[in-house]
Amino acid sequence: MSTATGMKAVPAFQKNGKAKKKMSGAEIFVRALDAEGVEVVFGHPGGAVIKIYDEIARVQPKFTHVLVRHEQGGTHAAEGYAKATGGVGTVLVTSGPGATNCVTGIADAFMDSVPIVVFTGQVPTALIGNDAFQETDIIGVTRSITKHSFQVRRVEDLAPTIKAAYHIARTGRPGPVLVDLPKDILFAEAEFNYPKEVSLRGYTVPTTGDPAKVERAVRMINEAKKPLLYVGGGVINADAAEQLTAFARKTHIPVTTTLHGLGAFPEDDPLSLGMLGMHGTWYANQAVQHCDLILAAGARFDDRVTGKLNAWAPHAQVVHIEIDHSCVSKNVYADCAIVGDVRCVLEQLLPLVEEQETADWLAQIDRWKAECPLRFETADGLLRPQFVIQRLGAKTNGEAVVLTDVGQHQMWAAQYFRFTRPRSHITSGGLGTMGFCLPAAVGAAMGMRGSDLPVISISGDGGFVMNAQELGVAAKHRLPIKVAVMNNNFLGMVRQWQELFHENRFSHTDLTDTNPDFVKLAEAFHCVGLRTNDPNEVDALLEEAWRVTDRPVLMEFQVPQEEMVFPMVPAGAATGDMITQRY
Amino acid sequence: MSTDTLTPQQIVRRKAAGEPLHPDEPESTRRHVITVLLENSVGALNRVTNLFSARSFNLESVSVGETDDATISRMTLVTRGNHRMLAQVVRQLNRLVDTILVEDLPPEESVERELCLLKVPYTSANRAELMDVAEVFRAKVVDITPDTMTFEATGPAKKINAFIGLMRPHGIAEVARSGRVALRRTLAYGD
């Protein structure tokens, strides 16, 4: 993105400070981020935001600016940062292509309720609508994929808008907020006052739930014989994993989590059923189909969870604890909906619920666990991706931040890595964005500096290449990310569907001829590259990778093309009809 | 799928959503008038209308104007759907940061009006008849030329439909309808 937007406005900063200190919009911006407590900004400069970059060089703010190599990488990095730390991720890009390159990341954050604020440059106010160089109506483009968006039209509005943007992104059901900054606003001058409070009359943040509904839920729990907790990412967003775990253990109610709920409940607890849904465990889906009460917490009944909606959980009454009212009864009718912050509601419920007599139900679940556990082929000596995931789990004892991309490896990681703490699993779930993982790992690693937890990025060969350029960013910041690439030289998940449902027509999924040499690619980006195709070498390779502490290590695991993710609910089938192994 | 293969809970869900229990049963959809107070700011109107297309909600009519407070506009939306969809419309509208109040107005508790301008050609032969129809509907002539008349009619949508219907045989030149506006009735004397 070159710098070429014609700026005619007289730079106001030239008339030296009289009376009260005025400063440029760009300086206000930089100081506002510091006042907001922003630690890291993922950005890429360009013409419309050059004044901000100038102020970053001049003011030397407290935040660290990470120069990403593609704006999409910037948005995913901000997501990774937000999900790993619980804070808000920040992105700064220029107008036009800088802004449109953020669209995928914004959509991803919208689907997965990730709090990020994206600042986009814009052509000067006077040129808006004239098809100026690098002009895009980014507010219009992102309208349906942002929680909210602003275009700053007066420099006096800049600081309050930034305050409001972070407030909206962080609170309630989190999500992406876009702030469009016309170039002339960044040159215009005003006093800097960062507001302490935000008041938006159309926006209220839910907290506790309706006590009557809470009591009703308690009665429903007491009446249920076969209750099941269905836990989503909202529990992690609300920092409610501790309350949820206490609730499950007090009531002896088994727990299944969604992809984003992984880590909300320790998977080494006997009450854990692992993940449910399309590639969830068979026993979790059996429990769903047989339970008489679903206690949904911070989950939205996504189609990858429910499969054929009308056939899902046919005997269950539903209690739905949810911060976003629009998720209530959207897909599955909630017999009792408690709208509120999941943590607040669980704290309301905890003292009211009693120990439940679920021994028979838990015994039934244990029989299901024994009948059809997760399993994969180990006898043939080939390097299976599931095995690599298990060894990564053993290497770290589950104490790691694991990021995954989209596809088969993502499902294997969800199935075979035992997640025991919140914010230890970060992935692109709702949008399913290939190329998410590596930049998100860069963001997570920036947020986890100073922590002992290793950051592990697990991708397939297809998705990894989609944002491979961010390896250089990780190297530049000396981030010791462990980058696992499960290379089967195929778009594996598409291949799986082609094999199962499209009569083995592997249309445009073979990547053999276009894949790079991953070890050389890593080295070209100043990283360490390792590879193996032998299960017996995996532990030694991990040892070697873990010895590197000053840069990323890319570990290429060459895995068989034919491997498939099981069990599986075929698209549109009922949850009860799982394929449990290759037929 | 017939009712005897549905579990009791599945029946509860379908009834709550307003979905038919039998495939051959028609969906029970209703027309609803929804009134929205929203920030009178750039893009707010767009966010609302965009929601309808993005979420595939039905939108029959929309009208918008300032209220007595210049920073707030009132939108009146007419939509159609079953219980589940209508609840979704209201909740998704509420979710927007720009919306201050969203109300689903039941017809029996609200007044609604629409304004219609209708231009019709006339000759001496049908002029009197046109004026008779207009009088029945309390429509006013707001513009007249030697061969066309423009009427202004206000009222509930049904009345406007009837007015247009009666004018149609005379060859309508042009029609403009405002879309509905509605307010909740205040029941000062109880039911």
Coordinates of N, CA, C and O in Angstrom, one line a residue, chain A residues 143-144 146 148-149 153 173 201-202 310 312-317 324-326 328-330 332-333 335, chain B residues 7 9-10 12-14 16 39 42 46-47 50 69 71-72 84 88 91-92 95-100:
Chain A
R143 N -20.6 -3.9 7.4 CA -21.7 -3.6 8.2 C -22.3 -4.9 8.9 O -22.6 -4.9 10.1
S144 N -22.4 -6.0 8.1 CA -23.0 -7.1 8.7 C -22.1 -8.0 9.4 O -22.4 -9.1 9.9
T146 N -19.7 -6.7 11.7 CA -19.1 -6.0 12.9 C -20.2 -5.9 14.0 O -21.4 -5.8 13.7
H148 N -20.2 -3.3 15.9 CA -20.5 -1.9 15.6 C -19.4 -1.2 14.8 O -18.3 -1.8 14.8
S149 N -19.7 -0.1 14.2 CA -18.6 0.6 13.5 C -18.9 2.1 13.6 O -20.0 2.6 13.8
R153 N -15.9 11.8 12.3 CA -16.1 13.0 11.4 C -15.5 14.3 11.9 O -15.4 15.2 11.2
R173 N -21.7 -9.7 24.6 CA -21.1 -10.7 23.8 C -20.0 -10.0 23.0 O -20.3 -9.1 22.2
R201 N -26.9 5.0 25.0 CA -28.3 4.7 25.4 C -28.9 3.5 24.7 O -29.8 2.9 25.2
G202 N -28.3 3.1 23.6 CA -28.9 1.9 22.9 C -28.1 0.6 23.3 O -28.4 -0.4 22.7
N310 N -34.0 -30.8 13.7 CA -35.2 -31.4 14.2 C -35.0 -32.7 15.0 O -35.9 -33.1 15.8
W312 N -32.3 -33.3 16.9 CA -31.3 -33.1 17.9 C -31.9 -33.1 19.3 O -32.9 -32.5 19.5
A313 N -31.2 -33.9 20.2 CA -31.6 -33.9 21.6 C -33.2 -34.1 21.7 O -33.8 -33.2 22.3
P314 N -33.8 -35.1 21.1 CA -35.2 -35.1 21.0 C -36.0 -35.3 22.3 O -37.2 -35.0 22.4
H315 N -35.3 -35.6 23.4 CA -36.0 -35.8 24.7 C -35.7 -34.7 25.7 O -36.2 -34.8 26.8
A316 N -34.9 -33.8 25.3 CA -34.4 -32.8 26.3 C -35.1 -31.5 26.4 O -35.4 -30.9 25.4
Q317 N -35.4 -31.2 27.6 CA -35.8 -29.8 27.8 C -34.5 -29.0 27.8 O -33.4 -29.5 28.0
D324 N -26.3 -13.2 24.9 CA -26.9 -12.6 23.7 C -28.3 -13.1 23.5 O -28.5 -14.2 23.1
H325 N -29.2 -12.2 23.8 CA -30.6 -12.6 23.7 C -31.0 -13.2 22.3 O -31.9 -14.0 22.2
S326 N -30.3 -12.7 21.3 CA -30.7 -13.1 19.9 C -30.3 -14.6 19.7 O -30.7 -15.2 18.7
V328 N -31.1 -16.9 21.8 CA -32.1 -17.7 22.5 C -33.1 -18.1 21.6 O -33.7 -17.3 20.9
S329 N -33.4 -19.4 21.6 CA -34.5 -20.0 20.7 C -34.3 -19.7 19.2 O -35.2 -19.6 18.5
K330 N -33.0 -19.4 18.8 CA -32.8 -19.1 17.4 C -32.8 -20.4 16.6 O -33.4 -20.5 15.6
V332 N -32.7 -23.8 18.6 CA -33.4 -24.8 19.4 C -34.2 -24.0 20.5 O -33.6 -23.2 21.2
Y333 N -35.4 -24.3 20.6 CA -36.3 -23.6 21.5 C -35.8 -23.8 23.0 O -35.5 -25.0 23.4
D335 N -36.6 -23.9 26.8 CA -37.8 -23.9 27.7 C -37.6 -22.9 28.8 O -38.5 -22.4 29.4
Chain B
T7 N -41.2 -36.7 19.4 CA -41.2 -36.8 20.9 C -42.0 -35.6 21.5 O -42.2 -34.6 20.8
Q9 N -41.1 -33.5 23.5 CA -40.3 -32.3 23.5 C -40.2 -31.7 22.1 O -40.2 -30.4 22.0
Q10 N -40.2 -32.5 21.1 CA -40.1 -32.0 19.7 C -41.4 -31.2 19.4 O -41.4 -30.2 18.7
V12 N -43.3 -29.7 21.6 CA -43.2 -28.4 22.3 C -42.4 -27.4 21.5 O -42.8 -26.2 21.4
R13 N -41.3 -27.8 21.0 CA -40.4 -26.9 20.2 C -41.1 -26.4 19.0 O -41.0 -25.2 18.7
R14 N -41.8 -27.3 18.3 CA -42.4 -26.8 17.1 C -43.5 -25.8 17.3 O -43.7 -24.8 16.6
A16 N -43.7 -23.9 19.9 CA -43.2 -22.6 20.3 C -42.6 -21.8 19.2 O -42.7 -20.6 19.2
E39 N -30.8 5.8 16.9 CA -30.0 6.9 16.8 C -30.1 7.5 15.4 O -30.0 6.8 14.4
V42 N -25.3 8.6 11.1 CA -25.0 8.0 9.8 C -24.9 6.5 9.9 O -24.3 6.0 10.8
N46 N -29.1 2.2 7.8 CA -28.6 1.1 7.0 C -28.4 -0.2 7.7 O -28.6 -1.3 7.2
R47 N -27.9 0.0 9.0 CA -27.7 -1.2 9.8 C -29.0 -2.0 10.0 O -29.0 -3.2 10.0
N50 N -30.2 -3.5 6.5 CA -29.2 -4.5 6.2 C -29.4 -5.8 6.9 O -29.3 -6.9 6.4
D69 N -37.3 14.5 19.3 CA -35.9 14.6 19.6 C -35.1 14.4 18.3 O -35.1 13.3 17.8
T71 N -32.2 13.8 17.7 CA -31.1 12.8 17.7 C -31.7 11.4 17.6 O -30.9 10.4 17.5
I72 N -33.0 11.3 17.6 CA -33.6 10.0 17.5 C -34.6 9.9 16.3 O -35.4 10.8 16.1
R84 N -41.0 -17.9 15.9 CA -39.5 -17.9 16.0 C -38.9 -16.8 15.2 O -38.0 -16.1 15.7
Q88 N -36.9 -13.5 16.6 CA -35.5 -13.2 16.1 C -35.4 -11.8 15.5 O -34.4 -11.1 15.8
R91 N -35.1 -9.5 18.5 CA -33.9 -9.6 19.3 C -32.7 -9.2 18.5 O -31.8 -8.6 19.0
Q92 N -32.7 -9.5 17.2 CA -31.6 -9.0 16.4 C -31.6 -7.5 16.3 O -30.5 -6.9 16.3
R95 N -30.2 -6.1 19.3 CA -28.7 -6.3 19.5 C -27.9 -5.2 18.9 O -26.8 -5.0 19.2
L96 N -28.5 -4.5 17.9 CA -27.8 -3.4 17.3 C -27.5 -2.3 18.3 O -28.4 -1.9 19.1
V97 N -26.3 -1.7 18.3 CA -25.9 -0.7 19.2 C -26.8 0.6 19.0 O -27.1 1.3 19.9
D98 N -27.2 0.8 17.8 CA -27.9 2.0 17.4 C -29.4 2.0 17.8 O -30.0 3.1 17.8
T99 N -29.9 0.9 18.1 CA -31.4 0.8 18.4 C -31.6 1.1 19.9 O -30.9 0.5 20.8
I100 N -32.5 2.0 20.2 CA -32.7 2.4 21.6 C -33.9 1.7 22.2 O -33.9 1.3 23.3

